[in-house]
Amino acid sequence: MSDKFDVIIVGAGPSGLAAGYMLAKEGMDVIIVERGDHPGTKNVMGGVLYRQPTEEIIPKFWEKAPVERAIVEQRMWLVDKESVVTLGHRSKGFGTEPYNNFTVLRAKFDRWFAEQVVDAGALLITETVVEDFLYDGSRIVGVKTGREQGDIRANVIILAEGVNSLLAQKVGLQRDGINSSELAVAVKEIITLPKEKIEDRFNLEEGEGATIELVGDSTFGMMGTGFIYTNKDSLSVGCGVLVSQLVEHEGLNPNEILEHMKSHPAVKPLLQGGESNEYLAHMIPEGGYRAMPKLYRDNVLVVGDAAMLCNGIHREGSNMALTSGKFAAETVIAAHQRGDYSAGMLSEYQSKLEKSFVLKDLKKYQNVGVVMERNRHFFSFYPHAVNAALEEFLTVDSVPKKEKQQRIWNEVTSQRSKYEIIKDLYRGWRVMG
Amino acid sequence: MTIEDKLFLNRFQADKHSHLKIRDRDVCRSCERKPCTYICPAKVYAWDEKEERIDTAYEGCLECGTCRYGCAHDNIDWRNPRGGFGIMYKNG
C-alpha cells in the first residue's frame, strides 16, 4: 500500500462508492475504507434506488447489477385501526427501459457496485474502522484507522460514513451535534415469499415491482411512515419514526411498531405464509436543510447521509447520496488539477449541490419537519378522519347522502374545529408548496 | 415475533469487548425514563433493578446509533465495533 493517496473515502455506501468510481475513472489514486467485511453488510435502506442518478455514475447499470424489481406502481395508504384509504399510481412505462426506479437490497447491490469501483482502479480495504484524523499542526493530512500502523495520508478526505457521522462531528463540521428530532429510527424485516405469490398479491407481471408507503395508525400516529416494498422473492417491510417522538412514547419499542403494522388487516394478507429472513435497523437523517452540517473545510468533504442529504417527504435519499458523491468527486478532480484543497476551492462542492435538485428540494421543504413535529395530528387525526368519513359514506344504510355528509362534517369538527382545519390546510400549503 | 427471535435470524461476528459504554452510572440511576431501555430496536439496554445499573447486551447491537441520540444525557459512549466485527447484514 502506498503511504499517500490523492483521496481517502470513508465508507463504501452509495455516496462513497459513487465518489470512488468517478475519481478512479479519472485516474486518481483513491482508497476507500470500509468497516464491514464486505461493502454493504453495514448498509441499510428501505430499498428504492432511482435509475437516472445511478445511471449518471454507471450507464445501463441495471443490465448487470443485482437489482430486484422495476417499480411500476407506487401506493400511499392512509391507515386507521382497521381500515385504509389507498391512493396510487401505476404506469406500464416504468416497467420498461429506461425505467424509473428499482427495489434493491443494499448488501447485494453495494457489493456489486464496489466491484465496479475496484475494477475502475480504486483500492478498497474492508474490516477497517477510521477512528480519527491525522493532523499536521491544524491541517488534516489523513486518517487513523483501527489497524496497526494504520495511518493513511491523502490530500483530501471524503466522509461518506453514513447517518451516525462520528467523524464529521469530531472535526466540528456538524454544528451542535444532531438533535433527536432530526433523526428517525427505522426497522425493517426481510420476509421471503415465492415470486409468484408476490406477483399475484401485488398484481404484477414478472419482474415488475410495487411499493406501498403507510401513514397513520401504522406508526401509532407518530411522525413517521411504514413501507412495504417488493423484492424478487422477498418483501422489505418496515417502519420509521422520529427518535424524539419514540423517546416520549414511554415503553414503546420500534419492533412493536413494526409488529403492530404487520398485524393490520390490510397488511397481514400480503405477508401471509412469508418467512422472516432478517431484522434490520438504521437511522434516517430527517433534519433536512436546517440540520445539515457544514459540508466542507480544508481537505475534507461530507457526502450522503453524513451530510443529512435525505428527502423524507418524497422517499429520496439514495439519489441524493449518489449525486453528492459525484459532485464531491468533480470538485476533488478540479482541486487536484490546481493542487489546491483549501476550503475555498472545495466550496465548489456546495455550489454544485445548491444548483442541483439536492439542495433546491431540501430548501423547499426546510420547514416541513418542524411544522409536522409541532402538529402531530397530521399523522394521527387526518388519516383517521379520512377513513371514518369514507366508511360513513360507503355504508349503505338508507340514510340520505345529504344527512351523511352532515354527519361526517359534525364528526370531524367535533374533534378539530373548522378554524383549526383551515389553519392546518394553510400550514400544509405553506410548507409544502 | 419477539426481538430475540428476530435477532436470531441475523448474522453477527461478536467481539469480546463492548463498543458501547455507559459514561457515568450515576446518571442512569437518576434518569427517570431510561429511554435506552425501550428505544433500541435490538433491546441492547436493560435496567438491572438489583445492581441499579444498565446492562448492555452489545452482541446483538444493530449499529443504528439510535441510543446515542435518544439518551438525553449523552451518557452513551458509542463507537463503531472494531473492523469486521458486529452485525453483518445479508440483505441490507
Short mmCIF file of C-alpha atoms in Angstrom, two decimals:
data_model
loop_
_atom_site.label_atom_id
_atom_site.label_comp_id
_atom_site.label_asym_id
_atom_site.label_seq_id
_atom_site.Cartn_x
_atom_site.Cartn_y
_atom_site.Cartn_z
CA MET A 1 0.00 0.00 0.00
CA SER A 2 1.47 3.34 -0.96
CA ASP A 3 1.51 5.57 2.08
CA LYS A 4 -0.06 8.57 0.40
CA PHE A 5 -3.14 8.78 -1.75
CA ASP A 6 -4.86 11.57 -3.57
CA VAL A 7 -8.14 10.83 -1.83
CA ILE A 8 -9.38 8.80 1.13
CA ILE A 9 -13.07 7.92 1.18
CA VAL A 10 -14.53 6.80 4.49
CA GLY A 11 -17.40 4.37 3.91
CA ALA A 12 -18.46 2.18 0.99
CA GLY A 13 -22.12 3.17 0.79
CA PRO A 14 -23.80 4.74 -2.25
CA SER A 15 -22.19 8.18 -1.80
CA GLY A 16 -18.68 6.90 -1.09
CA LEU A 17 -18.76 4.38 -3.91
CA ALA A 18 -20.12 6.95 -6.37
CA ALA A 19 -17.29 9.33 -5.48
CA GLY A 20 -14.75 6.49 -5.64
CA TYR A 21 -15.94 5.36 -9.05
CA MET A 22 -15.74 8.82 -10.62
CA LEU A 23 -12.33 9.53 -9.10
CA ALA A 24 -10.84 6.19 -10.10
CA LYS A 25 -12.13 6.65 -13.66
CA GLU A 26 -10.22 9.92 -13.80
CA GLY A 27 -7.07 8.09 -12.79
CA MET A 28 -6.93 9.49 -9.26
CA ASP A 29 -5.18 7.49 -6.60
CA VAL A 30 -8.14 6.70 -4.32
CA ILE A 31 -8.59 4.45 -1.30
CA ILE A 32 -11.96 3.52 0.20
CA VAL A 33 -12.01 2.41 3.82
CA GLU A 34 -14.99 0.28 4.85
CA ARG A 35 -15.67 -1.11 8.31
CA GLY A 36 -17.80 -4.08 7.21
CA ASP A 37 -16.42 -7.38 6.00
CA HIS A 38 -17.83 -6.52 2.56
CA PRO A 39 -19.26 -3.30 1.23
CA GLY A 40 -22.95 -3.34 2.06
CA THR A 41 -23.01 -5.55 5.13
CA LYS A 42 -23.40 -2.49 7.37
CA ASN A 43 -25.67 -0.62 4.99
CA VAL A 44 -29.45 -0.45 5.22
CA MET A 45 -32.12 1.44 3.32
CA GLY A 46 -35.82 0.90 2.72
CA GLY A 47 -34.94 -0.33 -0.69
CA VAL A 48 -35.69 2.10 -3.53
CA LEU A 49 -32.89 3.03 -5.92
CA TYR A 50 -33.58 5.61 -8.61
CA ARG A 51 -32.43 4.93 -12.15
CA GLN A 52 -31.44 8.34 -13.51
CA PRO A 53 -28.98 9.49 -10.80
CA THR A 54 -27.47 5.99 -10.66
CA GLU A 55 -27.06 5.90 -14.40
CA GLU A 56 -25.12 9.13 -14.29
CA ILE A 57 -22.46 7.12 -12.47
CA ILE A 58 -22.77 3.75 -14.26
CA PRO A 59 -24.70 3.76 -17.56
CA LYS A 60 -27.15 0.88 -18.03
CA PHE A 61 -26.27 -0.48 -14.59
CA TRP A 62 -29.50 -2.49 -14.42
CA GLU A 63 -28.27 -4.85 -17.13
CA LYS A 64 -25.55 -6.16 -14.82
CA ALA A 65 -26.34 -5.03 -11.30
CA PRO A 66 -28.30 -7.12 -8.80
CA VAL A 67 -31.50 -5.08 -8.84
CA GLU A 68 -34.67 -6.68 -7.50
CA ARG A 69 -37.71 -5.34 -9.34
CA ALA A 70 -38.51 -2.39 -11.60
CA ILE A 71 -41.23 -0.46 -9.82
CA VAL A 72 -44.38 0.12 -11.85
CA GLU A 73 -46.77 1.02 -9.05
CA GLN A 74 -46.31 3.29 -6.05
CA ARG A 75 -49.09 3.36 -3.49
CA MET A 76 -49.83 5.52 -0.49
CA TRP A 77 -52.01 4.15 2.29
CA LEU A 78 -53.70 6.32 4.89
CA VAL A 79 -54.14 3.87 7.71
CA ASP A 80 -56.65 3.79 10.54
CA LYS A 81 -57.01 0.99 13.11
CA GLU A 82 -58.94 -1.43 10.94
CA SER A 83 -59.30 0.37 7.65
CA VAL A 84 -57.27 2.04 4.98
CA VAL A 85 -57.73 4.66 2.25
CA THR A 86 -55.49 3.99 -0.70
CA LEU A 87 -54.01 6.20 -3.39
CA GLY A 88 -51.54 5.21 -6.02
CA HIS A 89 -50.05 5.46 -9.43
CA ARG A 90 -49.17 2.73 -11.91
CA SER A 91 -47.57 3.09 -15.28
CA LYS A 92 -46.61 0.36 -17.70
CA GLY A 93 -43.83 2.62 -18.97
CA PHE A 94 -42.00 2.36 -15.66
CA GLY A 95 -41.60 -1.35 -16.30
CA THR A 96 -39.53 -0.91 -19.45
CA GLU A 97 -36.29 0.88 -20.32
CA PRO A 98 -35.13 3.37 -19.25
CA TYR A 99 -37.10 2.57 -16.04
CA ASN A 100 -37.85 4.95 -13.17
CA ASN A 101 -36.67 3.13 -10.07
CA PHE A 102 -35.86 -0.30 -8.72
CA THR A 103 -36.00 -2.08 -5.42
CA VAL A 104 -32.55 -3.20 -4.32
CA LEU A 105 -31.01 -4.86 -1.30
CA ARG A 106 -28.01 -2.81 -0.21
CA ALA A 107 -25.84 -5.75 0.86
CA LYS A 108 -26.10 -7.21 -2.62
CA PHE A 109 -26.08 -4.04 -4.68
CA ASP A 110 -23.24 -2.31 -2.82
CA ARG A 111 -21.04 -5.36 -3.07
CA TRP A 112 -21.52 -5.32 -6.84
CA PHE A 113 -21.07 -1.55 -7.01
CA ALA A 114 -17.81 -1.83 -5.04
CA GLU A 115 -16.52 -4.39 -7.56
CA GLN A 116 -17.05 -1.87 -10.34
CA VAL A 117 -15.20 0.75 -8.33
CA VAL A 118 -12.26 -1.59 -7.75
CA ASP A 119 -12.25 -2.52 -11.45
CA ALA A 120 -12.06 1.18 -12.23
CA GLY A 121 -8.85 1.34 -10.22
CA ALA A 122 -9.73 2.28 -6.63
CA LEU A 123 -8.20 0.49 -3.68
CA LEU A 124 -10.77 -0.87 -1.23
CA ILE A 125 -9.89 -2.01 2.26
CA THR A 126 -12.57 -3.62 4.39
CA GLU A 127 -12.89 -4.58 8.07
CA THR A 128 -11.26 -1.29 8.93
CA VAL A 129 -12.68 1.49 11.08
CA VAL A 130 -11.47 5.05 10.64
CA GLU A 131 -11.11 6.34 14.17
CA ASP A 132 -9.71 9.81 13.80
CA PHE A 133 -7.96 12.27 11.56
CA LEU A 134 -4.27 12.63 11.12
CA TYR A 135 -3.05 16.19 11.67
CA ASP A 136 0.00 18.14 10.74
CA GLY A 137 -0.42 21.09 13.04
CA SER A 138 -4.03 22.08 12.43
CA ARG A 139 -4.01 20.71 8.90
CA ILE A 140 -5.78 17.41 8.23
CA VAL A 141 -3.40 15.21 6.27
CA GLY A 142 -5.00 11.79 6.55
CA VAL A 143 -6.82 9.37 8.84
CA LYS A 144 -6.02 7.00 11.65
CA THR A 145 -7.56 3.57 11.32
CA GLY A 146 -8.06 0.83 13.88
CA ARG A 147 -5.34 -1.25 12.26
CA GLU A 148 -1.79 -1.44 13.50
CA GLN A 149 0.31 1.08 11.63
CA GLY A 150 -2.96 2.01 10.04
CA ASP A 151 -2.36 5.69 9.31
CA ILE A 152 -3.25 6.70 5.77
CA ARG A 153 -2.31 10.01 4.22
CA ALA A 154 -4.05 11.89 1.44
CA ASN A 155 -4.64 15.37 0.11
CA VAL A 156 -8.34 15.22 0.73
CA ILE A 157 -10.81 13.08 2.67
CA ILE A 158 -14.42 12.42 1.69
CA LEU A 159 -16.58 11.48 4.67
CA ALA A 160 -19.24 9.04 3.50
CA GLU A 161 -19.66 7.35 6.83
CA GLY A 162 -23.44 7.48 6.97
CA VAL A 163 -26.04 8.98 9.25
CA ASN A 164 -24.18 8.38 12.52
CA SER A 165 -21.40 10.63 11.36
CA LEU A 166 -18.87 10.33 14.14
CA LEU A 167 -16.01 11.85 12.16
CA ALA A 168 -17.96 14.81 10.82
CA GLN A 169 -18.91 15.53 14.42
CA LYS A 170 -15.38 15.03 15.65
CA VAL A 171 -13.98 17.55 13.20
CA GLY A 172 -16.65 20.10 14.10
CA LEU A 173 -18.48 20.13 10.79
CA GLN A 174 -21.73 19.01 12.42
CA ARG A 175 -22.63 22.16 14.33
CA ASP A 176 -24.13 21.28 17.71
CA GLY A 177 -24.48 17.57 17.28
CA ILE A 178 -27.67 16.16 15.85
CA ASN A 179 -30.94 16.66 17.66
CA SER A 180 -33.11 13.57 18.20
CA SER A 181 -35.99 15.31 16.39
CA GLU A 182 -33.81 15.40 13.26
CA LEU A 183 -33.35 11.65 13.12
CA ALA A 184 -35.75 8.80 12.59
CA VAL A 185 -35.15 5.25 13.67
CA ALA A 186 -36.33 2.67 11.18
CA VAL A 187 -36.60 -1.08 11.49
CA LYS A 188 -37.12 -3.47 8.64
CA GLU A 189 -37.78 -7.12 8.16
CA ILE A 190 -36.99 -9.14 5.05
CA ILE A 191 -39.83 -11.60 4.56
CA THR A 192 -39.22 -14.26 1.95
CA LEU A 193 -42.12 -15.21 -0.28
CA PRO A 194 -42.22 -17.06 -3.61
CA LYS A 195 -42.08 -14.86 -6.74
CA GLU A 196 -45.48 -15.98 -7.99
CA LYS A 197 -47.14 -15.10 -4.70
CA ILE A 198 -45.61 -11.63 -4.74
CA GLU A 199 -46.73 -11.06 -8.31
CA ASP A 200 -50.26 -12.34 -7.56
CA ARG A 201 -50.73 -10.37 -4.39
CA PHE A 202 -49.41 -7.12 -5.77
CA ASN A 203 -50.96 -7.59 -9.20
CA LEU A 204 -47.64 -7.56 -11.04
CA GLU A 205 -46.19 -9.04 -14.19
CA GLU A 206 -42.96 -10.96 -13.97
CA GLY A 207 -40.08 -8.78 -12.79
CA GLU A 208 -42.30 -5.80 -12.01
CA GLY A 209 -42.41 -4.31 -8.54
CA ALA A 210 -44.64 -2.21 -6.30
CA THR A 211 -44.13 -0.03 -3.26
CA ILE A 212 -46.54 0.97 -0.52
CA GLU A 213 -45.96 3.81 1.97
CA LEU A 214 -48.21 3.78 5.03
CA VAL A 215 -49.14 6.84 7.08
CA GLY A 216 -51.26 6.98 10.22
CA ASP A 217 -52.06 4.29 12.75
CA SER A 218 -49.25 2.10 11.39
CA THR A 219 -46.82 4.26 13.39
CA PHE A 220 -49.33 4.88 16.21
CA GLY A 221 -49.82 8.37 14.81
CA MET A 222 -46.19 9.30 15.43
CA MET A 223 -44.36 11.28 12.78
CA GLY A 224 -43.11 8.58 10.51
CA THR A 225 -44.10 6.09 7.85
CA GLY A 226 -44.33 2.42 7.21
CA PHE A 227 -43.37 0.72 3.97
CA ILE A 228 -43.77 -2.50 2.05
CA TYR A 229 -41.51 -2.99 -0.97
CA THR A 230 -41.46 -5.98 -3.29
CA ASN A 231 -38.12 -7.65 -3.97
CA LYS A 232 -37.53 -10.61 -6.29
CA ASP A 233 -38.57 -13.26 -3.82
CA SER A 234 -38.97 -11.31 -0.62
CA LEU A 235 -40.71 -8.27 0.81
CA SER A 236 -39.00 -5.43 2.65
CA VAL A 237 -41.42 -4.49 5.41
CA GLY A 238 -40.52 -1.71 7.77
CA CYS A 239 -41.37 1.50 9.57
CA GLY A 240 -39.60 4.53 10.92
CA VAL A 241 -40.46 7.22 13.46
CA LEU A 242 -38.68 10.28 14.82
CA VAL A 243 -36.32 9.35 17.62
CA SER A 244 -37.62 12.25 19.75
CA GLN A 245 -41.23 11.02 19.50
CA LEU A 246 -40.24 7.47 20.30
CA VAL A 247 -38.44 8.69 23.41
CA GLU A 248 -41.66 10.43 24.51
CA HIS A 249 -43.72 7.33 23.86
CA GLU A 250 -42.53 5.64 27.00
CA GLY A 251 -42.02 1.91 26.81
CA LEU A 252 -42.68 1.54 23.09
CA ASN A 253 -40.06 -0.29 21.08
CA PRO A 254 -39.55 0.06 17.29
CA ASN A 255 -40.14 -3.66 16.81
CA GLU A 256 -43.55 -3.33 18.48
CA ILE A 257 -44.47 -0.65 15.96
CA LEU A 258 -43.42 -2.95 13.13
CA GLU A 259 -45.38 -5.89 14.57
CA HIS A 260 -48.40 -3.61 15.00
CA MET A 261 -48.15 -2.58 11.36
CA LYS A 262 -47.74 -6.18 10.21
CA SER A 263 -50.90 -7.17 12.04
CA HIS A 264 -53.08 -4.57 10.29
CA PRO A 265 -55.93 -6.33 8.42
CA ALA A 266 -54.81 -4.76 5.13
CA VAL A 267 -51.15 -5.69 5.59
CA LYS A 268 -51.47 -9.19 7.05
CA PRO A 269 -52.76 -10.94 3.92
CA LEU A 270 -49.85 -9.55 1.89
CA LEU A 271 -47.34 -11.21 4.23
CA GLN A 272 -49.22 -14.46 4.84
CA GLY A 273 -47.03 -17.55 4.59
CA GLY A 274 -43.86 -15.46 4.34
CA GLU A 275 -40.84 -16.27 6.44
CA SER A 276 -38.69 -13.74 8.23
CA ASN A 277 -35.15 -13.84 6.98
CA GLU A 278 -33.50 -10.82 8.56
CA TYR A 279 -34.21 -7.99 11.01
CA LEU A 280 -32.52 -4.65 10.37
CA ALA A 281 -32.31 -1.24 11.97
CA HIS A 282 -30.97 2.07 10.79
CA MET A 283 -31.36 5.77 11.41
CA ILE A 284 -32.61 8.15 8.73
CA PRO A 285 -31.34 11.74 8.64
CA GLU A 286 -34.64 13.65 8.58
CA GLY A 287 -33.40 17.07 9.66
CA GLY A 288 -33.11 18.39 6.12
CA TYR A 289 -31.62 21.71 5.11
CA ARG A 290 -31.63 23.27 8.58
CA ALA A 291 -29.79 20.36 10.18
CA MET A 292 -27.12 19.98 7.51
CA PRO A 293 -23.56 20.02 8.77
CA LYS A 294 -21.01 22.31 7.21
CA LEU A 295 -20.23 20.41 4.02
CA TYR A 296 -16.53 21.16 3.65
CA ARG A 297 -13.43 22.57 5.26
CA ASP A 298 -9.78 22.48 4.27
CA ASN A 299 -9.05 18.97 2.94
CA VAL A 300 -12.43 17.47 3.93
CA LEU A 301 -15.83 16.99 2.25
CA VAL A 302 -19.02 15.44 3.65
CA VAL A 303 -21.45 13.49 1.42
CA GLY A 304 -24.64 11.40 1.57
CA ASP A 305 -26.37 10.62 4.85
CA ALA A 306 -23.43 12.08 6.80
CA ALA A 307 -24.37 15.40 5.18
CA MET A 308 -28.09 14.87 6.05
CA LEU A 309 -28.96 14.73 2.37
CA CYS A 310 -32.31 13.00 2.55
CA ASN A 311 -35.81 13.98 1.49
CA GLY A 312 -38.22 12.08 3.70
CA ILE A 313 -41.30 13.60 2.07
CA HIS A 314 -40.51 12.04 -1.30
CA ARG A 315 -38.70 8.94 -0.01
CA GLU A 316 -35.50 10.07 -1.67
CA GLY A 317 -32.04 9.56 -0.23
CA SER A 318 -30.03 7.14 -2.33
CA ASN A 319 -30.33 9.55 -5.28
CA MET A 320 -29.00 12.41 -3.15
CA ALA A 321 -26.18 10.23 -1.85
CA LEU A 322 -25.09 9.26 -5.37
CA THR A 323 -25.36 12.80 -6.68
CA SER A 324 -23.42 14.28 -3.76
CA GLY A 325 -20.71 11.65 -4.26
CA LYS A 326 -20.50 12.64 -7.90
CA PHE A 327 -20.26 16.37 -7.10
CA ALA A 328 -17.63 15.71 -4.46
CA ALA A 329 -15.58 13.75 -6.99
CA GLU A 330 -15.85 16.52 -9.62
CA THR A 331 -14.78 19.08 -7.04
CA VAL A 332 -11.83 16.99 -5.92
CA ILE A 333 -10.72 16.45 -9.52
CA ALA A 334 -10.72 20.22 -10.08
CA ALA A 335 -8.87 20.74 -6.78
CA HIS A 336 -6.30 18.15 -7.81
CA GLN A 337 -5.66 19.91 -11.10
CA ARG A 338 -4.94 23.12 -9.27
CA GLY A 339 -3.13 21.47 -6.39
CA ASP A 340 -5.40 23.40 -4.03
CA TYR A 341 -7.51 21.56 -1.44
CA SER A 342 -8.43 24.59 0.64
CA ALA A 343 -11.97 25.26 1.86
CA GLY A 344 -12.24 28.00 -0.78
CA MET A 345 -11.59 25.55 -3.56
CA LEU A 346 -13.77 22.80 -2.06
CA SER A 347 -16.69 25.22 -1.66
CA GLU A 348 -17.42 24.42 -5.29
CA TYR A 349 -18.99 21.20 -3.96
CA GLN A 350 -21.59 23.19 -2.07
CA SER A 351 -22.29 25.39 -5.13
CA LYS A 352 -22.90 22.28 -7.21
CA LEU A 353 -25.36 20.96 -4.62
CA GLU A 354 -27.09 24.35 -4.39
CA LYS A 355 -27.60 24.48 -8.15
CA SER A 356 -28.98 20.94 -8.28
CA PHE A 357 -32.22 19.33 -7.13
CA VAL A 358 -30.47 18.21 -3.94
CA LEU A 359 -30.39 21.49 -2.05
CA LYS A 360 -33.23 23.04 -4.04
CA ASP A 361 -35.52 20.29 -2.73
CA LEU A 362 -34.13 20.34 0.80
CA LYS A 363 -34.60 24.13 0.89
CA LYS A 364 -38.15 23.84 -0.41
CA TYR A 365 -39.08 21.51 2.45
CA GLN A 366 -36.89 23.04 5.13
CA ASN A 367 -39.83 23.90 7.40
CA VAL A 368 -41.89 20.75 6.94
CA GLY A 369 -40.18 18.77 9.69
CA VAL A 370 -40.66 21.48 12.30
CA VAL A 371 -44.31 22.11 11.34
CA MET A 372 -45.18 18.39 11.30
CA GLU A 373 -43.44 17.79 14.59
CA ARG A 374 -45.44 20.57 16.22
CA ASN A 375 -48.69 19.47 14.58
CA ARG A 376 -48.90 15.79 15.36
CA HIS A 377 -52.49 15.49 14.15
CA PHE A 378 -51.21 15.42 10.56
CA PHE A 379 -50.10 11.86 11.27
CA SER A 380 -52.93 10.84 13.60
CA PHE A 381 -56.13 12.84 13.22
CA TYR A 382 -56.25 13.24 9.43
CA PRO A 383 -55.61 9.62 8.42
CA HIS A 384 -58.28 8.65 10.95
CA ALA A 385 -60.74 11.32 9.76
CA VAL A 386 -60.39 10.36 6.09
CA ASN A 387 -61.03 6.71 6.91
CA ALA A 388 -64.01 7.49 9.14
CA ALA A 389 -65.51 9.79 6.51
CA LEU A 390 -65.24 7.24 3.73
CA GLU A 391 -66.56 4.47 5.93
CA GLU A 392 -69.62 6.53 6.68
CA PHE A 393 -70.08 7.48 3.05
CA LEU A 394 -69.69 3.91 1.77
CA THR A 395 -72.01 2.37 4.32
CA VAL A 396 -75.39 1.86 2.66
CA ASP A 397 -77.99 2.13 5.40
CA SER A 398 -80.86 4.05 3.84
CA VAL A 399 -79.66 7.33 5.29
CA PRO A 400 -79.89 10.13 2.71
CA LYS A 401 -76.49 11.28 1.38
CA LYS A 402 -77.03 14.88 2.49
CA GLU A 403 -77.54 13.70 6.04
CA LYS A 404 -74.42 11.53 5.78
CA GLN A 405 -72.36 14.49 4.68
CA GLN A 406 -73.62 16.45 7.66
CA ARG A 407 -72.79 13.54 9.96
CA ILE A 408 -69.25 13.30 8.59
CA TRP A 409 -68.71 17.01 8.96
CA ASN A 410 -70.08 17.03 12.51
CA GLU A 411 -67.89 14.10 13.44
CA VAL A 412 -64.78 15.76 12.02
CA THR A 413 -65.44 19.17 13.55
CA SER A 414 -66.22 17.64 16.93
CA GLN A 415 -62.59 16.57 17.04
CA ARG A 416 -60.99 19.52 15.34
CA SER A 417 -62.61 22.91 14.87
CA LYS A 418 -63.26 24.46 11.45
CA TYR A 419 -60.80 27.17 12.33
CA GLU A 420 -58.10 24.62 13.15
CA ILE A 421 -58.75 22.67 9.96
CA ILE A 422 -58.42 25.81 7.86
CA LYS A 423 -55.23 26.66 9.72
CA ASP A 424 -53.88 23.14 9.06
CA LEU A 425 -54.64 23.42 5.35
CA TYR A 426 -52.90 26.77 5.20
CA ARG A 427 -49.89 25.45 7.14
CA GLY A 428 -49.67 22.40 4.90
CA TRP A 429 -49.84 24.52 1.79
CA ARG A 430 -47.26 26.99 3.14
CA VAL A 431 -44.59 24.40 3.95
CA MET A 432 -45.18 22.02 1.05
CA GLY A 433 -45.99 24.47 -1.74
CA MET B 1 -42.26 -12.10 16.58
CA THR B 2 -40.10 -11.10 19.51
CA ILE B 3 -36.86 -9.20 19.11
CA GLU B 4 -34.92 -12.19 20.43
CA ASP B 5 -36.40 -14.40 17.67
CA LYS B 6 -35.59 -11.78 15.06
CA LEU B 7 -32.01 -11.25 16.20
CA PHE B 8 -31.57 -14.98 15.86
CA LEU B 9 -32.09 -14.58 12.11
CA ASN B 10 -29.17 -12.20 11.82
CA ARG B 11 -25.50 -12.86 11.21
CA PHE B 12 -23.15 -11.41 13.83
CA GLN B 13 -19.45 -11.54 14.43
CA ALA B 14 -19.36 -10.66 18.11
CA ASP B 15 -16.27 -9.02 19.56
CA LYS B 16 -15.05 -9.86 23.05
CA HIS B 17 -15.15 -6.22 24.01
CA SER B 18 -18.18 -3.97 24.06
CA HIS B 19 -18.24 -1.00 21.72
CA LEU B 20 -20.94 0.62 23.87
CA LYS B 21 -20.04 2.12 27.21
CA ILE B 22 -22.09 3.92 29.81
CA ARG B 23 -20.15 7.05 30.70
CA ASP B 24 -21.47 7.66 34.22
CA ARG B 25 -23.56 5.04 36.05
CA ASP B 26 -24.92 7.68 38.46
CA VAL B 27 -26.57 9.50 35.58
CA CYS B 28 -28.58 6.36 34.73
CA ARG B 29 -29.71 5.98 38.33
CA SER B 30 -31.26 9.41 38.30
CA CYS B 31 -32.55 9.13 34.71
CA GLU B 32 -36.31 8.91 35.05
CA ARG B 33 -37.46 7.39 31.78
CA LYS B 34 -34.39 5.44 30.77
CA PRO B 35 -35.30 5.66 27.08
CA CYS B 36 -32.35 3.46 26.07
CA THR B 37 -34.25 0.51 27.56
CA TYR B 38 -37.09 0.85 25.05
CA ILE B 39 -35.95 2.86 22.00
CA CYS B 40 -33.22 0.42 20.95
CA PRO B 41 -34.51 -1.80 18.11
CA ALA B 42 -32.40 -4.68 19.44
CA LYS B 43 -33.16 -4.08 23.15
CA VAL B 44 -29.47 -3.91 23.91
CA TYR B 45 -30.06 -1.95 27.13
CA ALA B 46 -31.83 -3.29 30.20
CA TRP B 47 -32.15 -1.87 33.69
CA ASP B 48 -30.90 -4.24 36.35
CA GLU B 49 -33.01 -3.41 39.43
CA LYS B 50 -30.78 -5.26 41.84
CA GLU B 51 -27.49 -3.81 40.73
CA GLU B 52 -29.09 -0.48 39.84
CA ARG B 53 -27.26 -0.33 36.56
CA ILE B 54 -27.85 -0.50 32.83
CA ASP B 55 -26.75 -3.78 31.30
CA THR B 56 -25.65 -3.71 27.68
CA ALA B 57 -26.12 -6.80 25.54
CA TYR B 58 -23.85 -5.27 22.89
CA GLU B 59 -23.51 -8.56 20.99
CA GLY B 60 -26.95 -8.05 19.40
CA CYS B 61 -26.37 -4.38 18.51
CA LEU B 62 -27.64 -3.48 15.01
CA GLU B 63 -25.37 -0.41 14.93
CA CYS B 64 -28.12 2.07 14.12
CA GLY B 65 -26.94 4.59 16.72
CA THR B 66 -30.43 5.46 18.00
CA CYS B 67 -29.35 5.08 21.64
CA ARG B 68 -26.62 7.64 21.16
CA TYR B 69 -29.10 10.34 20.15
CA GLY B 70 -32.05 9.18 22.26
CA CYS B 71 -30.12 9.41 25.53
CA ALA B 72 -30.90 12.92 26.73
CA HIS B 73 -27.84 12.88 28.98
CA ASP B 74 -25.44 11.94 26.21
CA ASN B 75 -24.31 9.19 28.55
CA ILE B 76 -23.55 6.52 25.98
CA ASP B 77 -20.03 6.40 24.60
CA TRP B 78 -20.90 4.99 21.17
CA ARG B 79 -18.19 3.68 18.92
CA ASN B 80 -18.16 1.53 15.84
CA PRO B 81 -17.31 -2.07 16.60
CA ARG B 82 -13.78 -2.99 15.56
CA GLY B 83 -13.33 -3.63 11.86
CA GLY B 84 -15.00 -6.84 10.72
CA PHE B 85 -16.98 -7.25 13.94
CA GLY B 86 -20.64 -6.64 14.70
CA ILE B 87 -23.71 -7.04 12.52
CA MET B 88 -23.22 -8.46 9.01
CA TYR B 89 -26.36 -7.90 7.02
CA LYS B 90 -27.18 -10.40 4.31
CA ASN B 91 -29.72 -8.16 2.58
CA GLY B 92 -29.26 -4.62 3.81
#
